[in-house]
Tab-separated table of C-alpha atoms in Angstrom:
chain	number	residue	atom	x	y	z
A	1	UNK	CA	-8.857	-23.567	6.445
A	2	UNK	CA	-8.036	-20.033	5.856
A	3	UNK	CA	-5.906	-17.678	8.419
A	4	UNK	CA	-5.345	-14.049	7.905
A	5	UNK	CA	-2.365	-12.391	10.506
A	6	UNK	CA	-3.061	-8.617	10.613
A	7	UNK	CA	-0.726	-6.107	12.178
A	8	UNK	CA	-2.300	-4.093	14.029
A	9	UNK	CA	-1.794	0.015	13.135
A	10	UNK	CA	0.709	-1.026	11.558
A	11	UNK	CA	3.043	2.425	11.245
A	12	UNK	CA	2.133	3.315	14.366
A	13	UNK	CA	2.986	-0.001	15.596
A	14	UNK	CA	6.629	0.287	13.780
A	15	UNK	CA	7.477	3.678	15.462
A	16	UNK	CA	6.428	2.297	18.874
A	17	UNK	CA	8.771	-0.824	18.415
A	18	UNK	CA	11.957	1.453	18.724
A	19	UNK	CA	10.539	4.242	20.548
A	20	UNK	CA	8.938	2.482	23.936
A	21	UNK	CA	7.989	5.937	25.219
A	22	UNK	CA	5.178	6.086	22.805
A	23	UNK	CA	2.945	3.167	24.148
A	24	UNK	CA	-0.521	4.371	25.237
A	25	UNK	CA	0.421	8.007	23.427
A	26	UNK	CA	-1.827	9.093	21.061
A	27	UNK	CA	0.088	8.771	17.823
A	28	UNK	CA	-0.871	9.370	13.925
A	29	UNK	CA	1.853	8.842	11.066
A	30	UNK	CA	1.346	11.573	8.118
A	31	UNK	CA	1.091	11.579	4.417
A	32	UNK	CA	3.621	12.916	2.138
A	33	UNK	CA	4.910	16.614	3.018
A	34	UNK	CA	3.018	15.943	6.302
A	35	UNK	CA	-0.057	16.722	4.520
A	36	UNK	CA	-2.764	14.302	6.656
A	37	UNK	CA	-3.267	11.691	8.767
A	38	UNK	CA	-2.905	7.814	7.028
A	39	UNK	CA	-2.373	5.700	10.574
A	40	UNK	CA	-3.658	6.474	13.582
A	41	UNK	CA	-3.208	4.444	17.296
A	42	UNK	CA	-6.459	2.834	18.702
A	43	UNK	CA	-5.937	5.901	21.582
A	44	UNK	CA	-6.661	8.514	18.169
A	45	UNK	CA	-9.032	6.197	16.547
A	46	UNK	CA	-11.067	6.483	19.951
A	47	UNK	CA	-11.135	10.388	20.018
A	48	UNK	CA	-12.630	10.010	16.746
A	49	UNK	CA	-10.103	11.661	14.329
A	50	UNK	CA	-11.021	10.217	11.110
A	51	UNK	CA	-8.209	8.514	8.442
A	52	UNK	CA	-7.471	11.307	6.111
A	53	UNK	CA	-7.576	14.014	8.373
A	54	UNK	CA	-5.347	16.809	7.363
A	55	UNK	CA	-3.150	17.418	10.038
A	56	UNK	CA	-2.999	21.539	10.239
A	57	UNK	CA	-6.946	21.159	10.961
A	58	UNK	CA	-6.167	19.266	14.314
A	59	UNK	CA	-3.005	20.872	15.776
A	60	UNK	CA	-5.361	22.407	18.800
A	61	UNK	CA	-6.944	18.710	19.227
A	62	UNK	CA	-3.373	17.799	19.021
A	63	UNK	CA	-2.176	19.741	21.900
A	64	UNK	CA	-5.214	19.240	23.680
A	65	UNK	CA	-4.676	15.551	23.896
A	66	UNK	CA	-0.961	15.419	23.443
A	67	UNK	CA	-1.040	13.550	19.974
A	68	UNK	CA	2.263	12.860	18.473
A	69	UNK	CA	2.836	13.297	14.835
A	70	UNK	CA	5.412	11.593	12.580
A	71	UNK	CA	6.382	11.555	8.886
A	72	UNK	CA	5.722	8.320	7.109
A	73	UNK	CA	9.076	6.241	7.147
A	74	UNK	CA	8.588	3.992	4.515
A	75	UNK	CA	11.589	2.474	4.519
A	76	UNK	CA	11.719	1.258	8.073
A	77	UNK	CA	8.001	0.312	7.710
A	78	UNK	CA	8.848	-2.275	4.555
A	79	UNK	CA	11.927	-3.506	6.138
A	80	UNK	CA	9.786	-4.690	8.882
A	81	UNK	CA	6.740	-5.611	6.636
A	82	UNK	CA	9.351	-8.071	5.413
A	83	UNK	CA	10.369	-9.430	8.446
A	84	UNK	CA	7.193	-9.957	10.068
A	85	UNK	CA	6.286	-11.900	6.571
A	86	UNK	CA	9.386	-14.154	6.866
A	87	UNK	CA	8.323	-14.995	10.869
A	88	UNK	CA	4.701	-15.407	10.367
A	89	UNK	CA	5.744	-17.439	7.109
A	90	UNK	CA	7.183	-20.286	9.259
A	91	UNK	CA	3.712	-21.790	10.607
A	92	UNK	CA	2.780	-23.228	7.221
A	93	UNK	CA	5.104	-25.913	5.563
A	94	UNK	CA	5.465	-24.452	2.082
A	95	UNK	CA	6.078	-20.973	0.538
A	96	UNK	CA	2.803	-21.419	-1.785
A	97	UNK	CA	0.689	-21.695	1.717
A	98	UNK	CA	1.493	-18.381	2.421
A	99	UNK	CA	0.118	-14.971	0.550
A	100	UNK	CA	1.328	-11.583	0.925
A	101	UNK	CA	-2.019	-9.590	0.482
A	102	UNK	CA	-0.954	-6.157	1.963
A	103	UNK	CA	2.184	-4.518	3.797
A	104	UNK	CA	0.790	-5.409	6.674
A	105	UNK	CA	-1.779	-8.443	6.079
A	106	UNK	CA	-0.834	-11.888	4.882
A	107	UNK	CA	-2.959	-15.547	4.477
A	108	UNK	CA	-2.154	-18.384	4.852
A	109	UNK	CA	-3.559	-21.668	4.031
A	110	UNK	CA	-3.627	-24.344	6.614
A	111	UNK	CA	-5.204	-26.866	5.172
A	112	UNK	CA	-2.501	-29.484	5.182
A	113	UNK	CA	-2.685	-29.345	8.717
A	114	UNK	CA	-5.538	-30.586	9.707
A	115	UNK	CA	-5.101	-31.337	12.893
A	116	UNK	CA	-3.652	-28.044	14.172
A	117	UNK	CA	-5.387	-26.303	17.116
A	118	UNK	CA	-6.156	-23.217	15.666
A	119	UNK	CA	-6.626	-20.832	18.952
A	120	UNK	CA	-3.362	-22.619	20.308
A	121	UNK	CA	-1.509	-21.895	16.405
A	122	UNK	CA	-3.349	-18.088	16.333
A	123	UNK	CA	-1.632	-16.940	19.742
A	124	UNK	CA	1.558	-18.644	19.397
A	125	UNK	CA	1.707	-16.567	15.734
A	126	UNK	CA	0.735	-13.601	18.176
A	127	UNK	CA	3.602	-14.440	20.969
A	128	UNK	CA	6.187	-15.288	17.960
A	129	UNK	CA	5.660	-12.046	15.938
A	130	UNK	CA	5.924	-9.861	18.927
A	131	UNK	CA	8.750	-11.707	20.548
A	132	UNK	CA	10.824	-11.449	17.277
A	133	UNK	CA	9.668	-7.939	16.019
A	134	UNK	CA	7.971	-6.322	18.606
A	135	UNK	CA	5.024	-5.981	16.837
A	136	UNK	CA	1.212	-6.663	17.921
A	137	UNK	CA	-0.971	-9.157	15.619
A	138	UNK	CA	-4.212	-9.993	15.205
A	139	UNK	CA	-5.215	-13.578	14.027
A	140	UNK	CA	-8.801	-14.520	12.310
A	141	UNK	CA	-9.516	-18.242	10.954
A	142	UNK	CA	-11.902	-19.370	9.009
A	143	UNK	CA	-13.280	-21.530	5.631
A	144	UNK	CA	-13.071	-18.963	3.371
A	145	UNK	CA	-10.656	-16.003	2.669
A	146	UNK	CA	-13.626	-13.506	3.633
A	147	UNK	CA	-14.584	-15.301	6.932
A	148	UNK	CA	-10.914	-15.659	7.343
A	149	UNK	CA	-10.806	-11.805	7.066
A	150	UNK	CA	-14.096	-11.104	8.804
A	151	UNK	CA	-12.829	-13.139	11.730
A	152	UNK	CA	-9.331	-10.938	11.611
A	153	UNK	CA	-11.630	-7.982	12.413
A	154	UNK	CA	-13.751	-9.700	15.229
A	155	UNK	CA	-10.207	-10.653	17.154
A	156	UNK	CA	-9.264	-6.932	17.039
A	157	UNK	CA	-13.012	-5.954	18.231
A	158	UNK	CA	-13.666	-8.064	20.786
A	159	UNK	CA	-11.904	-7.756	23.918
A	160	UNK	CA	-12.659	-11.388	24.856
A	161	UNK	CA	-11.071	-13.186	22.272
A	162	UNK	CA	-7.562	-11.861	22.882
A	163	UNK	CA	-6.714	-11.325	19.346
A	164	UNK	CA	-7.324	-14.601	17.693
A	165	UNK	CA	-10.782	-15.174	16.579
A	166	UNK	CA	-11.411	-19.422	15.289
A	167	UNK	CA	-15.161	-19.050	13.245
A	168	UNK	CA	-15.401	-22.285	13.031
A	169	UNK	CA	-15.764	-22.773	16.492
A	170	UNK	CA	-18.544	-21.159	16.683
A	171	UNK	CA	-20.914	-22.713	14.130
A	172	UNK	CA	-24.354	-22.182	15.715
A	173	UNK	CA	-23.127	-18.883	17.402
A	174	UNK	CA	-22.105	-17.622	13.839
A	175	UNK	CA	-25.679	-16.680	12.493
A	176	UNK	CA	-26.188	-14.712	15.449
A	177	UNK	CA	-22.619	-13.012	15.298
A	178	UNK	CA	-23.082	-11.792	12.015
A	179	UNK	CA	-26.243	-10.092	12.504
A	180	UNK	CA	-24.464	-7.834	14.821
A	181	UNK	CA	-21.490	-6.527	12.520
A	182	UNK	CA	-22.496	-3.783	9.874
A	183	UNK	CA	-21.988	-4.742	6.698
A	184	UNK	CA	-19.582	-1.913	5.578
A	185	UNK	CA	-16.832	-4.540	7.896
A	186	UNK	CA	-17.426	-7.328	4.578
A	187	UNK	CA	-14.264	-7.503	2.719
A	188	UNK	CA	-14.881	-5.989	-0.686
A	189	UNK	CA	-18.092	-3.971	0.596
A	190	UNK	CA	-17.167	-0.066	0.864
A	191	UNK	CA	-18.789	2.774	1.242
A	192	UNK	CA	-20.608	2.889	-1.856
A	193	UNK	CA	-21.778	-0.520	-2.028
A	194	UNK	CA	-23.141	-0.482	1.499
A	195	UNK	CA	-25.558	2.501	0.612
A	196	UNK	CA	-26.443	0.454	-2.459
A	197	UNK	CA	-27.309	-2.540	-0.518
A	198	UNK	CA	-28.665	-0.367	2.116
A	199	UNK	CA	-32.505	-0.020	0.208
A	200	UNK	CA	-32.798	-3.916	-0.237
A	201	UNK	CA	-32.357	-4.547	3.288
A	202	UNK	CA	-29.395	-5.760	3.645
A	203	UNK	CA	-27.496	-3.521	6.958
A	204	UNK	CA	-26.009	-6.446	8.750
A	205	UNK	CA	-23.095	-9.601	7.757
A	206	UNK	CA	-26.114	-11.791	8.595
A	207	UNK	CA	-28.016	-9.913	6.089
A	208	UNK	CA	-25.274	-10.498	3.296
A	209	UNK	CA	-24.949	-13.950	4.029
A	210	UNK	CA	-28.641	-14.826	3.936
A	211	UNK	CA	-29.033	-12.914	0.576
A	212	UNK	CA	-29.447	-14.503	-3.107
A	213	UNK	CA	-25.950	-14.396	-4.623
A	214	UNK	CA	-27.341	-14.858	-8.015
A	215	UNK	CA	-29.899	-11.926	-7.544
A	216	UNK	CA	-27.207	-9.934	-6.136
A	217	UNK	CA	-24.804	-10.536	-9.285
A	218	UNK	CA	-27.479	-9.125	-11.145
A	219	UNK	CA	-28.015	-6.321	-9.266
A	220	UNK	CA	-24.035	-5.820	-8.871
A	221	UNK	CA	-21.493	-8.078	-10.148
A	222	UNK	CA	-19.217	-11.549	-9.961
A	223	UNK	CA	-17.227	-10.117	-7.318
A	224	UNK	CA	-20.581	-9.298	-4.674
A	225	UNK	CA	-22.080	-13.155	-5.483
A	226	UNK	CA	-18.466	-14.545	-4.622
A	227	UNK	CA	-18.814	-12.754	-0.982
A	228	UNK	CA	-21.825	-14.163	-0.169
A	229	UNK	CA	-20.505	-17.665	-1.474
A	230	UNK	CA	-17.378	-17.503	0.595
A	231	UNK	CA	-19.270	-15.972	3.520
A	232	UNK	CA	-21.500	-19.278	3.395
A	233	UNK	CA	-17.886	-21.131	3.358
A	234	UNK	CA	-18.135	-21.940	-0.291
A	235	UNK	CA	-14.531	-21.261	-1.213
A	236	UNK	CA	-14.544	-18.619	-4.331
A	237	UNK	CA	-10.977	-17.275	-3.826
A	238	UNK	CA	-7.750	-18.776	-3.563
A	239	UNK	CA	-4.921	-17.309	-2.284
A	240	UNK	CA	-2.462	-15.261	-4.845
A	241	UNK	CA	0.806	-16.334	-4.746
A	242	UNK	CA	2.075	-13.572	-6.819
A	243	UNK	CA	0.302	-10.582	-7.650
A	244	UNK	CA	-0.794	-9.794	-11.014
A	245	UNK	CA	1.226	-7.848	-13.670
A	246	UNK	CA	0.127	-3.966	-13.303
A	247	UNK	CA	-2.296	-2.756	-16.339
A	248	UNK	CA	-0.731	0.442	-15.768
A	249	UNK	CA	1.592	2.131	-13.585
A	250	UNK	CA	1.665	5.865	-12.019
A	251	UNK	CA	4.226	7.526	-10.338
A	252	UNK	CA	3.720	10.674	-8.733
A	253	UNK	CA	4.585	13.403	-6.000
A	254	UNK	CA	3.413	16.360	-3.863
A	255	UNK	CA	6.344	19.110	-4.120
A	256	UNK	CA	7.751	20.087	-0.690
A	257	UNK	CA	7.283	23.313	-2.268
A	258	UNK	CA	5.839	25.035	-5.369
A	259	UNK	CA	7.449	24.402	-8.594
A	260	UNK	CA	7.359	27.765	-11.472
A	261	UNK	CA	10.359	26.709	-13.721
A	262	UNK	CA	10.255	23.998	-16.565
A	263	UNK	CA	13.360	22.337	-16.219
A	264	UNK	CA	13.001	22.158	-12.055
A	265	UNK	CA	9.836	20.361	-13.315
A	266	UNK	CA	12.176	18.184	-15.306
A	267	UNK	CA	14.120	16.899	-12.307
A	268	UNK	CA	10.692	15.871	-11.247
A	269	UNK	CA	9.624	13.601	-14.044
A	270	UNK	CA	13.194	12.053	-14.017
A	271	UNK	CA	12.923	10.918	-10.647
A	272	UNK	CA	9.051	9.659	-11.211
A	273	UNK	CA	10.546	8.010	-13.958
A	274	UNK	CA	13.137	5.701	-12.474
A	275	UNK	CA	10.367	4.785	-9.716
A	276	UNK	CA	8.272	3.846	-12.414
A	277	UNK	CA	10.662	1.566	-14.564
A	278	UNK	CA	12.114	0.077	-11.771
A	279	UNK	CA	8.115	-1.290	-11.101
A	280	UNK	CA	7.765	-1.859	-14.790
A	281	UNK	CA	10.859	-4.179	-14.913
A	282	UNK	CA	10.291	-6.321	-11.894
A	283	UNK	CA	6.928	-7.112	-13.100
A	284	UNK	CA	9.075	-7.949	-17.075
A	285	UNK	CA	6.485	-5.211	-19.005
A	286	UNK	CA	6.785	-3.256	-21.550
A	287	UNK	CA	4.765	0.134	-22.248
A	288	UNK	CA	3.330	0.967	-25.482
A	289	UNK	CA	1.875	4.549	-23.909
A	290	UNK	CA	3.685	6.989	-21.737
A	291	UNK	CA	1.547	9.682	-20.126
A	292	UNK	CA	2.335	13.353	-17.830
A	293	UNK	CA	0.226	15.112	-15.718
A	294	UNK	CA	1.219	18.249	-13.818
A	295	UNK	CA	-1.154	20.273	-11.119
A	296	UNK	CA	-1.592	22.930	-9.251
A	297	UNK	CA	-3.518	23.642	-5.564
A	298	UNK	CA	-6.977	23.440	-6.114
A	299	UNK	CA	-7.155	24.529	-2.877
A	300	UNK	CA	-6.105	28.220	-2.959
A	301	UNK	CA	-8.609	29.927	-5.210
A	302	UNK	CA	-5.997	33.061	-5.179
A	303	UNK	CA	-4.310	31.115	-7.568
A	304	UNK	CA	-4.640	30.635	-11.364
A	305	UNK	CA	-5.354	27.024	-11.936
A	306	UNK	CA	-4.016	24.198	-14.436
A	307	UNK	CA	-4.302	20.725	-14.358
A	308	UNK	CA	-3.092	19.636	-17.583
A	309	UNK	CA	-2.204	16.371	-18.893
A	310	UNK	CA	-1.198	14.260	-22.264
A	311	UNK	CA	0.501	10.819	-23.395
A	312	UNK	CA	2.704	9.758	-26.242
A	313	UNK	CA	2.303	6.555	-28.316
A	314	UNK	CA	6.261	5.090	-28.579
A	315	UNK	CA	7.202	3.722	-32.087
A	316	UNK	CA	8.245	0.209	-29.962
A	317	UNK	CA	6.978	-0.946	-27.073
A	318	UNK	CA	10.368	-0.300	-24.329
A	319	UNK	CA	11.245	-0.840	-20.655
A	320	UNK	CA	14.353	0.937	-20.839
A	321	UNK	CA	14.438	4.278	-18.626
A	322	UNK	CA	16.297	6.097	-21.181
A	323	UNK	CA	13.700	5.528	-23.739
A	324	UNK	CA	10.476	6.059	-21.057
A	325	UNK	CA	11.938	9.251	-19.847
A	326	UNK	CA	13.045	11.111	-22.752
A	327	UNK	CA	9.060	10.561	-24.279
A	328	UNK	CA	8.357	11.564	-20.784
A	329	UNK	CA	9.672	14.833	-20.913
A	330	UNK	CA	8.539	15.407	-24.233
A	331	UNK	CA	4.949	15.214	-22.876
A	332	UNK	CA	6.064	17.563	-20.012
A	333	UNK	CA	7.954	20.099	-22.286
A	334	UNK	CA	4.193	20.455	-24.463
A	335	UNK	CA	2.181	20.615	-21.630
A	336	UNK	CA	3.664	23.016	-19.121
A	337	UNK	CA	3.180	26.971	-18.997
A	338	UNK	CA	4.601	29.663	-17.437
A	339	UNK	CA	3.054	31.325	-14.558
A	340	UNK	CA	1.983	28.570	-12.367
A	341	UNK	CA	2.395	27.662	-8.917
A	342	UNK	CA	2.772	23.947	-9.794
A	343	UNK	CA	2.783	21.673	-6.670
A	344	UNK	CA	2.512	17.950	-8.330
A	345	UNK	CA	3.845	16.277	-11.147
A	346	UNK	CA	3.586	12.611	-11.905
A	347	UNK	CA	3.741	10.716	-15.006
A	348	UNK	CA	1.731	7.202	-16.778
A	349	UNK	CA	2.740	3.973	-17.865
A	350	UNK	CA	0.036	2.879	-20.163
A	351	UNK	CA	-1.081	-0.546	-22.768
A	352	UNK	CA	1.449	-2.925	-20.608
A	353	UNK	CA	2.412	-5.908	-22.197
A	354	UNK	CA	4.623	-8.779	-21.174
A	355	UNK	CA	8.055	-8.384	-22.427
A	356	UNK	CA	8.435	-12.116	-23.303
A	357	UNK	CA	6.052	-11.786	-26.178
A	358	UNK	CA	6.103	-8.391	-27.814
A	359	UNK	CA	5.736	-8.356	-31.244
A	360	UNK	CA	8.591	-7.340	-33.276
A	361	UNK	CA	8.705	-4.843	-35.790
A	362	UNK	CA	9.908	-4.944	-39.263
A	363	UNK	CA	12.398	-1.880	-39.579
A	364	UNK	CA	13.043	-1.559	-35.477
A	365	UNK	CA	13.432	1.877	-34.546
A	366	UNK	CA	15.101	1.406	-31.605
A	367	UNK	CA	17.609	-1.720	-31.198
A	368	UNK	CA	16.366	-4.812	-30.251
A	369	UNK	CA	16.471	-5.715	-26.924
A	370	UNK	CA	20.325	-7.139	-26.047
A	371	UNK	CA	22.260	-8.560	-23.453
A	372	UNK	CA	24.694	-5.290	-23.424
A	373	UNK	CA	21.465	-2.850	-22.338
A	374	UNK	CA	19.749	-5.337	-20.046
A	375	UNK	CA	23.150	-5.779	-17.944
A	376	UNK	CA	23.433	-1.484	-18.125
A	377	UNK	CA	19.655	-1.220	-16.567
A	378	UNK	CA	19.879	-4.409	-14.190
A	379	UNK	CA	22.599	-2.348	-12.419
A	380	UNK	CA	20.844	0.892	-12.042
A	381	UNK	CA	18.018	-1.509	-10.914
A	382	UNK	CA	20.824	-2.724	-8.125
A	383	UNK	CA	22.291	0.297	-7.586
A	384	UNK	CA	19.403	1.736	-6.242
A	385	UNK	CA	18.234	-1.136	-4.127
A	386	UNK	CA	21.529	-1.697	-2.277
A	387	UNK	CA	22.183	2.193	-1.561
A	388	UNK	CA	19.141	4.010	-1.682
A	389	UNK	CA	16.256	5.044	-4.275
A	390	UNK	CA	17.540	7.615	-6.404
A	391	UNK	CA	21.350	6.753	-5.726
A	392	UNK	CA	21.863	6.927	-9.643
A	393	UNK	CA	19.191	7.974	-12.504
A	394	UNK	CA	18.634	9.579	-16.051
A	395	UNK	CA	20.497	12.777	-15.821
A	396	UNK	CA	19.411	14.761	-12.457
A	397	UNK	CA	17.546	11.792	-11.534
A	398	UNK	CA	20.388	10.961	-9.697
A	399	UNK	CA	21.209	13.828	-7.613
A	400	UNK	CA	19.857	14.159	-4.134
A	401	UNK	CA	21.319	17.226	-2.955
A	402	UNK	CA	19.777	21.168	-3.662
A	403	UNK	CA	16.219	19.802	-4.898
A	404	UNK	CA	13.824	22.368	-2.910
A	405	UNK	CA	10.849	20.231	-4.149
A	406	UNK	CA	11.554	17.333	-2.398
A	407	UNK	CA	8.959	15.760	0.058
A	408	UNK	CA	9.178	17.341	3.638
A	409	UNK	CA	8.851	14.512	6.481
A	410	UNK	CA	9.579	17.709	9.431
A	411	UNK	CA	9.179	14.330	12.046
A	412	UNK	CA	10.930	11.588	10.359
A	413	UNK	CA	11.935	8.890	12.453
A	414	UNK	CA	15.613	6.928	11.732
A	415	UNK	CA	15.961	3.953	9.215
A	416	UNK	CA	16.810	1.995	12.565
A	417	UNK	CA	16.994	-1.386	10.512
A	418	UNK	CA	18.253	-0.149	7.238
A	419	UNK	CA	21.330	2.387	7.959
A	420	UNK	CA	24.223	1.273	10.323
A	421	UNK	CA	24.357	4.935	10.927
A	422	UNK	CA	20.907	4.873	12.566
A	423	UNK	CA	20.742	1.607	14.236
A	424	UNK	CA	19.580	2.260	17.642
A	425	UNK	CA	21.936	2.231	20.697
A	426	UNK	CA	21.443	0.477	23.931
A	427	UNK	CA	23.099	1.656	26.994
A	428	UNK	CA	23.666	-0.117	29.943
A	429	UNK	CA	24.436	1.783	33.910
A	430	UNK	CA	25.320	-0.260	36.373
């Protein structure tokens, strides 16, 4: 038995938490530099504003409506991420019962409790989480990891099951259920796949689930005849306990505003840089490959346009920031020009390998790997967790102040969890 706990609009459910005046206000969180919408309240979702909406292309719908717009606060959103993980953690007996799928989704597996009253377990989850962080949850149960998702989505649907949705009570009902839900709502089936599937009539969950898996593998792949497995409550997935090692890893960055000078562009790569490594280490890879890409607005034709972008083989494979970021800006340095309005830069981690079994080299260009460097980047690593991303880097990767580029959040909210500064004051009249 499967359960997946689902915050419900998640950012917009974090803002709301400290900020009780927004309940029942329309409310969308924005993209980097405010660019478009990524969360939206059920009240915007129901005035149909679509995800990705960019957010200059609604202000009159905005002030029609009264829609509130704020910057994404990713900080304050992972710090509670975490905590709802640790709460919702406590209803299974052991840490491998529980997986983090998403920032705001997690399974677990309940199957050494068998006798556990599911609807009873799915709104005490619902009461605990929102007693302890003050945000809303949505429960789904079933066999499977897909009807255990699939469920997740009828709770938040359906007014009548009050958030918690228990398939397998409802195993003659089920057939019927199914044929009512499109089946764009399967987990794993997007867009693209539903107008695929859309010709061999197959338009409804019911349809999935009553479909050929092995005729559908053929037609698509593994992954499509696993979903109609676990839909029939053939388990096909089990849950992840960690997530796997990153083939590659990209770091990148909208400018708060337009970059024309080569070394500014520097300061840019540095900072991508540190982001990156930090990812690369945690995850104990090292990168063979390290690529730059730099662009400008496709969107004004006035200007001239160039997208370039290149990589760099490295004589040893290397996890140290010094090393990534000098090849880095080599990359950079070739492929920038004068004259452009440049407005993102990012750069490419590429041919990842676990560090534990590189294969050494026979004249080393570099030094080995030693106790004296690891120590050096473990702190930087520290550093920035304890006081900040970008507290300390490679050479202006570690200055905050005068950097015009950086990302514009015009609506941020505080850090309230994060920053004794910004932790949020109660006052009392009597």
């Amino acid at each position: 038995m499967i359960a997946l706990v689902d915050v419900n609009n998640f950012y917009c459910s974090c803002e709301r938490v400290f900020q009780p005046r927004l309940e029942r206000i329309p409310l969308v969180v924005l993209s980097n530099n405010d660019g478009c919408v990524v969360a939206r309240s059920q009240e915007v979702k129901d005035l149909g504003v679509p995800m990705g909406m960019p957010w200059f292309k609604m202000k009159d719908l905005a002030k029609h409506h009264g829609i509130v717009a704020y910057s994404s606060n990713y900080t304050l959103y992972g710090d509670m991420s975490a905590r709802t993980m640790r709460v919702i953690g406590q209803f299974v007996p052991r840490a491998l019962d529980q997986e983090i799928y998403s920032i705001d989704e997690t399974f677990l597996n309940l199957s050494a409790q068998p006798k556990l009253d599911l609807l009873k377990a799915g709104h005490e989850i619902r009461r605990r989480v929102k007693q302890w962080t003050g945000l809303p949850v949505s429960v789904g149960f079933g066999e499977t990891k897909t009807l255990a998702k699939l469920a997740n989505h009828i709770a938040k649907k359906r007014v009548e099951c009050r958030g918690v949705c228990d398939l397998t009570r409802l195993p003659q009902e089920r057939q019927a259920l199914f044929d009512t839900i499109e089946v764009s709502k399967v987990w794993g089936i997007g867009p693209r796949l539903t107008e695929r599937l859309h010709p061999m009539d197959i338009r409804s969950v019911g349809d999935l689930m009553r479909s050929d898996p092995r005729r559908l593998r053929e037609h698509f792949s593994v992954v499509v005849e696993k979903t109609v497995r676990e839909l029939n409550g053939v388990q096909c997935l089990d849950l992840e306990l960690e997530a796997p090692p990153k083939k590659e890893i990209i770091a990148s960055r909208s400018f708060g505003a337009p970059v024309y000078e080569r070394e500014e562009l520097a300061e840019t790569i540095r900072e991508h840089m540190m982001r990156a490594t930090t990812k690369l280490r945690r995850q104990r890879s090292v990168a063979r490959v390290v690529g730059c890409f730099l662009e400008t607005n496709r969107f004004r034709e006035q200007d001239a346009q160039y997208s370039p972008s290149a990589t760099i083989g490295l004589v040893e494979l290397s996890d140290d920031v010094r090393v990534l970021t000098q090849a880095a800006l080599k990359v950079m340095r070739r492929i920038w020009k004068e004259g452009y309005r440049y407005v993102k830069s990012g750069i490419m981690l590429l041919e990842l390998s676990d560090r534990e079994v590189v294969q050494g080299q026979l004249f080393p260009f570099v030094a080995q790997v030693d106790a004296k460097r690891d120590r050096l980047l473990d702190t930087v690593d520290s550093v920035n967790d304890r006081f900040g991303r970008g507290s300390i880097g490679v050479g202006s990767g570690g200055v905050r102040a005068g950097k015009r580029w950086k990302m514009q959040r015009g609506n941020l909210s505080p850090a309230y969890t994060t920053r004794w500064g910004e932790i949020p004051i109660v006052r009392s009249y009597s």
